[in-house]
PDB file of C-alpha atoms in Angstrom:
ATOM      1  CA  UNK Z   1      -9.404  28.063 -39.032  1.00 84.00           C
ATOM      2  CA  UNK Z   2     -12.831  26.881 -37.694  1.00 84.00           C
ATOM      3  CA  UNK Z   3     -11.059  24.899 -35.062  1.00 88.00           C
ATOM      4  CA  UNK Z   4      -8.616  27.493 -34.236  1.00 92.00           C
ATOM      5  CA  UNK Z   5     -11.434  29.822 -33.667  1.00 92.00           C
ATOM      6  CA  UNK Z   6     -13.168  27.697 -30.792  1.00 92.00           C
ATOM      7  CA  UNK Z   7      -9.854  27.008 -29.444  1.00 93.00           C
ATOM      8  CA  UNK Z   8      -9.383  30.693 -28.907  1.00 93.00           C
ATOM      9  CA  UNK Z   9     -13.292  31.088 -27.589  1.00 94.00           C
ATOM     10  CA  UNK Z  10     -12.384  28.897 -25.145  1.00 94.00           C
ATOM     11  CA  UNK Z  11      -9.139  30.908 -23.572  1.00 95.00           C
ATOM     12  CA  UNK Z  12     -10.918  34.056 -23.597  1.00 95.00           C
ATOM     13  CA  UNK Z  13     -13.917  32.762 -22.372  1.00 95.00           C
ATOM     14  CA  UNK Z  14     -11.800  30.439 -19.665  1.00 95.00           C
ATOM     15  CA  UNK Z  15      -9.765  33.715 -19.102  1.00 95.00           C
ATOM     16  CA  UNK Z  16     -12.942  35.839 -18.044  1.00 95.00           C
ATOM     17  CA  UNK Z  17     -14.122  33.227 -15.773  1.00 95.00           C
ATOM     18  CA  UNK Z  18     -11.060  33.235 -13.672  1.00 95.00           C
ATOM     19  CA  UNK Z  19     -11.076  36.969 -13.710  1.00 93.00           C
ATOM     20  CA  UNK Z  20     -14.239  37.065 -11.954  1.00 93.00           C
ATOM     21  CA  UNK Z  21     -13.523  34.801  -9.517  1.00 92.00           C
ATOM     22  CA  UNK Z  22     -11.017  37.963  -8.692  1.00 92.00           C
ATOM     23  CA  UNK Z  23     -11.465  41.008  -5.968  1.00 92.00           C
ATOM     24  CA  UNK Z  24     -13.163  43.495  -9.323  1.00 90.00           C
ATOM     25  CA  UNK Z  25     -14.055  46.674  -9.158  1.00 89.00           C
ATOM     26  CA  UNK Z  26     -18.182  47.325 -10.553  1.00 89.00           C
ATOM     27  CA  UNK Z  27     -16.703  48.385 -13.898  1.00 87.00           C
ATOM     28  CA  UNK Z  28     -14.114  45.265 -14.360  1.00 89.00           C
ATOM     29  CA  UNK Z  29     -16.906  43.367 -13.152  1.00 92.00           C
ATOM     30  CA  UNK Z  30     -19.402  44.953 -15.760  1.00 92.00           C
ATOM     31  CA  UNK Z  31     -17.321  44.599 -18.685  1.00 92.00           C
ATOM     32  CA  UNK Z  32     -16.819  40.738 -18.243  1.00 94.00           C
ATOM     33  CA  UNK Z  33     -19.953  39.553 -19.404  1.00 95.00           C
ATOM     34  CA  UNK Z  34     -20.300  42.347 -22.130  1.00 95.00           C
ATOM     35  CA  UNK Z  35     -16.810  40.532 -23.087  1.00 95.00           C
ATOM     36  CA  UNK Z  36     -17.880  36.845 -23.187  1.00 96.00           C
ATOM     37  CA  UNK Z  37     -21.087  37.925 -25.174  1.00 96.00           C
ATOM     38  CA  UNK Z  38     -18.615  39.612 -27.607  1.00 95.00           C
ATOM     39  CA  UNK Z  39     -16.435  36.549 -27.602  1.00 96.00           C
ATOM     40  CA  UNK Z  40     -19.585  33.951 -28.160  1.00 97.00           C
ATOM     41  CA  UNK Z  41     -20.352  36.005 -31.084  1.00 97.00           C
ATOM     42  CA  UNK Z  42     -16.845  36.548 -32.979  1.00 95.00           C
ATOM     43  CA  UNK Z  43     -17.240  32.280 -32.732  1.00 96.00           C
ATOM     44  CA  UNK Z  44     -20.359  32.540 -34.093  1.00 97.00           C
ATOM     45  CA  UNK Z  45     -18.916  34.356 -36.945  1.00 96.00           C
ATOM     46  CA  UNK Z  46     -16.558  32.039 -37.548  1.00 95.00           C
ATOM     47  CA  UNK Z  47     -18.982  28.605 -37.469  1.00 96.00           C
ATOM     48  CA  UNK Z  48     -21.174  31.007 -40.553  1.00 97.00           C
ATOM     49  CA  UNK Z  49     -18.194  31.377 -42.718  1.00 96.00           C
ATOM     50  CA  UNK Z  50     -17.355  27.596 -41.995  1.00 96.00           C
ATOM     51  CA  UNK Z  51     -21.079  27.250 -43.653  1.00 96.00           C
ATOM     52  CA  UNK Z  52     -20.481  29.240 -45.877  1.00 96.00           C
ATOM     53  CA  UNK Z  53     -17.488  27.738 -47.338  1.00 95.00           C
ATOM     54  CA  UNK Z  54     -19.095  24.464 -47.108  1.00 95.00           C
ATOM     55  CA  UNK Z  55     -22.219  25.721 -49.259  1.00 96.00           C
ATOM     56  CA  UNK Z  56     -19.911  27.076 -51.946  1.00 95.00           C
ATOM     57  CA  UNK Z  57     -18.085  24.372 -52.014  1.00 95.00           C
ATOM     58  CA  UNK Z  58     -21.106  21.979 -52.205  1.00 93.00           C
ATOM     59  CA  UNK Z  59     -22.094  24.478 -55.231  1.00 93.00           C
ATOM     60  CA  UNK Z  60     -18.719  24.001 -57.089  1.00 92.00           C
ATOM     61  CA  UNK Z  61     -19.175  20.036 -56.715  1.00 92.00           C
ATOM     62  CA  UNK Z  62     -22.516  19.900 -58.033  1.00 90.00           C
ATOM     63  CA  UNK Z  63     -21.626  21.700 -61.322  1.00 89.00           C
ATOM     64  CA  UNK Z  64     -24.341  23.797 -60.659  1.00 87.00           C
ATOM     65  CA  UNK Z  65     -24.039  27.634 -60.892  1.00 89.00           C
ATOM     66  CA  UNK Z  66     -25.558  30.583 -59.652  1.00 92.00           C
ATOM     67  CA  UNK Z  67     -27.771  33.715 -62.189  1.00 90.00           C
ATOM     68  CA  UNK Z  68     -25.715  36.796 -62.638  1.00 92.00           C
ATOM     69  CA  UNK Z  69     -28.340  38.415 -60.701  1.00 94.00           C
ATOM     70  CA  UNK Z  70     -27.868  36.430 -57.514  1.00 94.00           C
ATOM     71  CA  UNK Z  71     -23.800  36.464 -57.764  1.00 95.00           C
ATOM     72  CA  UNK Z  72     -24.336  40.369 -58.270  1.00 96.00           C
ATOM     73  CA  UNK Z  73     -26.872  40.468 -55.159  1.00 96.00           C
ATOM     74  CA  UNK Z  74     -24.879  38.227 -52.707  1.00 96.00           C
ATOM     75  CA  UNK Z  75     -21.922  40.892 -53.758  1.00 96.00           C
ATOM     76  CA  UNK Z  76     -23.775  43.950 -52.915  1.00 95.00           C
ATOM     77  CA  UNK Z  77     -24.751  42.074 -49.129  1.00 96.00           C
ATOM     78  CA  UNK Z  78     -20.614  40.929 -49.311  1.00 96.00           C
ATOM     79  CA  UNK Z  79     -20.175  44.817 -49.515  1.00 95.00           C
ATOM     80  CA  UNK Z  80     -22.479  45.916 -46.771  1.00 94.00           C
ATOM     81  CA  UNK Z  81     -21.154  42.958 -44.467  1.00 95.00           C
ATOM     82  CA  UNK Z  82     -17.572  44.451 -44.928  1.00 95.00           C
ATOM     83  CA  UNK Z  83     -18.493  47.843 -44.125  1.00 94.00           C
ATOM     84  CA  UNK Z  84     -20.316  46.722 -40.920  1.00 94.00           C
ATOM     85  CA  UNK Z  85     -16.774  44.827 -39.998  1.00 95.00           C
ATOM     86  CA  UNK Z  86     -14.828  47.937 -40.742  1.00 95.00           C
ATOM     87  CA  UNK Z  87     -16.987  50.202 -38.749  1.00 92.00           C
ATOM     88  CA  UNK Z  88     -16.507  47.965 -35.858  1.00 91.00           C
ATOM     89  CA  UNK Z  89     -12.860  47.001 -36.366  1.00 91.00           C
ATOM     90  CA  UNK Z  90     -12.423  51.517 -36.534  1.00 91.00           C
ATOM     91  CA  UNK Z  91     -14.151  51.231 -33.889  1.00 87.00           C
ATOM     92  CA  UNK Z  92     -12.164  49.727 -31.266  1.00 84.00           C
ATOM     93  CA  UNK Z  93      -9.502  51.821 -32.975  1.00 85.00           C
ATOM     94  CA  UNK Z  94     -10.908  54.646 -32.502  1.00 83.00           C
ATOM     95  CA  UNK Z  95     -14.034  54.789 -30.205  1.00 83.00           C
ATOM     96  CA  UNK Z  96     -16.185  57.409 -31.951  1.00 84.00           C
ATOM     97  CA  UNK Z  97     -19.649  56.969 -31.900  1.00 84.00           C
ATOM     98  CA  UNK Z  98     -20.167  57.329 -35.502  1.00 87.00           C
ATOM     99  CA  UNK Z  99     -18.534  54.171 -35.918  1.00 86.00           C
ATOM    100  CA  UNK Z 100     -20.793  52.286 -34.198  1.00 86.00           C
ATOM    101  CA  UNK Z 101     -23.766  53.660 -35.432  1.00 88.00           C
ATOM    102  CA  UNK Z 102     -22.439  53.008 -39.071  1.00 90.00           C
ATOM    103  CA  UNK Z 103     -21.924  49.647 -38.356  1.00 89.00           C
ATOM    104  CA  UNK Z 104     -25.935  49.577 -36.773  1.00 91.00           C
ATOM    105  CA  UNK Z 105     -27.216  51.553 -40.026  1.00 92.00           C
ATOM    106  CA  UNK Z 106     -25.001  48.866 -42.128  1.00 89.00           C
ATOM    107  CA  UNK Z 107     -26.585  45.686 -40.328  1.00 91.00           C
ATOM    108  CA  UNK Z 108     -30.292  47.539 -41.307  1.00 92.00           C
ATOM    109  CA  UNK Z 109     -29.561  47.863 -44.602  1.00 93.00           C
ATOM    110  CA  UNK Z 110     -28.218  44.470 -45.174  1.00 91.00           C
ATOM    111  CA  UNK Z 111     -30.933  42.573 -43.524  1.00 90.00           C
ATOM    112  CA  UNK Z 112     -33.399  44.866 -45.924  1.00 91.00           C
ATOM    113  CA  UNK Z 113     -31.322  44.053 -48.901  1.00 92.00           C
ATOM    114  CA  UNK Z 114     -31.404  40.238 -48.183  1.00 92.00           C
ATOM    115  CA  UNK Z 115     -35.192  40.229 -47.436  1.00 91.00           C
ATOM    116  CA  UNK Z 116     -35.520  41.906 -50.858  1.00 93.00           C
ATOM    117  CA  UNK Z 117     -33.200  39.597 -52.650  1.00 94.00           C
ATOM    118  CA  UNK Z 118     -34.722  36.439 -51.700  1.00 93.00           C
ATOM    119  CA  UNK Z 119     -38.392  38.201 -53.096  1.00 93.00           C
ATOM    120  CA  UNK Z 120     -36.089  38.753 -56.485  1.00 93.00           C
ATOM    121  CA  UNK Z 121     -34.712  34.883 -56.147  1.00 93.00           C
ATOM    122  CA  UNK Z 122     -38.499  34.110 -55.896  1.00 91.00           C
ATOM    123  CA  UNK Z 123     -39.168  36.154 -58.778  1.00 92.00           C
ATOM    124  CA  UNK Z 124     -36.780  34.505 -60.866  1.00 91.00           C
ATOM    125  CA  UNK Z 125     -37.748  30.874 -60.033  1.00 89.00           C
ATOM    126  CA  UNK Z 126     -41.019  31.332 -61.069  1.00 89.00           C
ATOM    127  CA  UNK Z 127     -39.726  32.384 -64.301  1.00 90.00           C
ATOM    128  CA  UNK Z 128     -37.547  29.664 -64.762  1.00 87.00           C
ATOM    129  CA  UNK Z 129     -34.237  32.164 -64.847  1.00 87.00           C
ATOM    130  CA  UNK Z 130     -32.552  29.978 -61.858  1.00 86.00           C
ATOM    131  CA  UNK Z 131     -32.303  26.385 -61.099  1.00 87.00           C
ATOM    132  CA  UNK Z 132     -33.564  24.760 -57.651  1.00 87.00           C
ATOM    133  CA  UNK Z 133     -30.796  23.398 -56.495  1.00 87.00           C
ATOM    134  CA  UNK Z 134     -28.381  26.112 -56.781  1.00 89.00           C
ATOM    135  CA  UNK Z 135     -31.120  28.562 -55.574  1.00 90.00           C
ATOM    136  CA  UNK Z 136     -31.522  26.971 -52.393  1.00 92.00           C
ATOM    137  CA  UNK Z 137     -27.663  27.762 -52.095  1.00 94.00           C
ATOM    138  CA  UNK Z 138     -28.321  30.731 -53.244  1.00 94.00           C
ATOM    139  CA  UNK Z 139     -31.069  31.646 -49.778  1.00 95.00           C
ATOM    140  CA  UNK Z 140     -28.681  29.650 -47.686  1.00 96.00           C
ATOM    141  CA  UNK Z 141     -25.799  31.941 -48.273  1.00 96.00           C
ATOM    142  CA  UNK Z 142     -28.261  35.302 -47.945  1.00 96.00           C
ATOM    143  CA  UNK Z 143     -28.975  33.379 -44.405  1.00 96.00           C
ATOM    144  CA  UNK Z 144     -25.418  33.459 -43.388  1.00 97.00           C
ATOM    145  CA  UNK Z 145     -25.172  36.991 -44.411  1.00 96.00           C
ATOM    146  CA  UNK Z 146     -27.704  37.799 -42.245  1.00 96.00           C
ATOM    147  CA  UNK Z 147     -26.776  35.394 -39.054  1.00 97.00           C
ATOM    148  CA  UNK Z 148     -22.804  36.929 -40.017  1.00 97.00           C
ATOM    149  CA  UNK Z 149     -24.585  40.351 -39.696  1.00 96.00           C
ATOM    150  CA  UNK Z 150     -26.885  39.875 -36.900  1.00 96.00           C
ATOM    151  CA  UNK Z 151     -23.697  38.791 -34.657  1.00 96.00           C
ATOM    152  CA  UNK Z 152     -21.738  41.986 -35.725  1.00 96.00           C
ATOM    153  CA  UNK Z 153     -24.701  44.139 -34.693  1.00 95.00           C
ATOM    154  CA  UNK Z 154     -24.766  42.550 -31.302  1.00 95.00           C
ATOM    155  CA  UNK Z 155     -20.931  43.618 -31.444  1.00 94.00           C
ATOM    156  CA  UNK Z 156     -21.456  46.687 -32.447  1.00 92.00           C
ATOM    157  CA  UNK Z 157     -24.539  47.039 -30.064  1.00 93.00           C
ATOM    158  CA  UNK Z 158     -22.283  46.439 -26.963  1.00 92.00           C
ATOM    159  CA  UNK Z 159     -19.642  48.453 -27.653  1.00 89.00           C
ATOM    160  CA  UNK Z 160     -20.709  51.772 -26.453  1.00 87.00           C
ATOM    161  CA  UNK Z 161     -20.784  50.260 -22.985  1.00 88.00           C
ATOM    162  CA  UNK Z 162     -17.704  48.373 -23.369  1.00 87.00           C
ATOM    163  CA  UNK Z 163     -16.418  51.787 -24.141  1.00 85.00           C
ATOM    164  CA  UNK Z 164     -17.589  53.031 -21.229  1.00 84.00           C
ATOM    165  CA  UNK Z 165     -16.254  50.633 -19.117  1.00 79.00           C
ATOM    166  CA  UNK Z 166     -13.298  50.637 -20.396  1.00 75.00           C
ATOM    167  CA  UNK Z 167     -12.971  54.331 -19.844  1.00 72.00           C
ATOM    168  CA  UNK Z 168     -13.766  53.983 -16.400  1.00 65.00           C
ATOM    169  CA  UNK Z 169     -10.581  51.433 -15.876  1.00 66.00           C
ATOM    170  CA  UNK Z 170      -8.427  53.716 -17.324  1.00 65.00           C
ATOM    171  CA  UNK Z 171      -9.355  56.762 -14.996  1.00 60.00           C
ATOM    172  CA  UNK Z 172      -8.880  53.949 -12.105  1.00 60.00           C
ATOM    173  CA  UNK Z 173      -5.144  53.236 -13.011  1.00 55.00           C
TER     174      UNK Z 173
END
């Protein structure tokens, strides 16, 4: 999926650039780069779930395992990280600015969770509740989360003016 991912970066992306080599009006124009941004970062997304998968698989291998605690904390950023998506994805459904914000207040929250959850991972080291290895998993995957979330903020971030934009080549037609 990784590969078809950058595969489809690079149409878009390759797309855009031969738009603006095209007679544009200031709001096609505008909207290009806003686009390619938004592109760069759906990629990005992908190349942190490729981690991802690679961390959990490198987890299962080493017959290591993670506390309750940190499965139950790297759920409760899964669920925050979801709702961020949705907002986004309803969205470009539906371009209320609620949605965006959501997805804004989301990205806050995780990052605050995941700063507080690797205090609680350091917490339970020094108490001897979690083993080494699969703890540095464990702060690897909270650092996806939060590069996953980061990208979906920028998204989310942008889309107002995309909106706008948008909006603007509509009225044009």
């Amino acid at each position: 999926r990784e590969a078809k991912i950058d595969e489809m970066q690079t149409d878009i992306t390759d797309y855009l650039v031969q738009l603006t080599g095209k007679q544009l009006t200031v709001s096609q124009a505008e909207i290009i780069p806003l686009l390619m941004h938004c592109t760069n970062d759906s990629e990005r997304i992908g190349d942190h779930a490729d981690i991802m998968f690679n961390l959990v698989k490198r987890l299962n291998s080493s017959g290591k395992k993670l506390s309750e605690d940190a499965v139950l904390e790297l759920k409760h950023v899964w669920k925050l990280l979801c709702f961020q998506a949705q907002h986004i994805l309803l969205y470009l459904e539906n371009p209320v600015e609620e949605n965006a914000k959501a997805a804004l207040k989301k990205g806050k929250k995780l990052v605050n969770f995941s700063h507080n959850f690797e205090k609680n991972h350091i917490k339970r080291l020094n108490k001897g509740k979690c083993e080494v290895r699969s703890g540095i998993v464990y702060i690897e995957l909270l650092t996806e989360f939060d590069r996953i979330s980061n990208h979906l903020t920028n998204i989310a971030e942008r889309m107002p003016e995309i909106q706008k934009h948008y909006s603007n080549l509509i009225v044009q037609k």
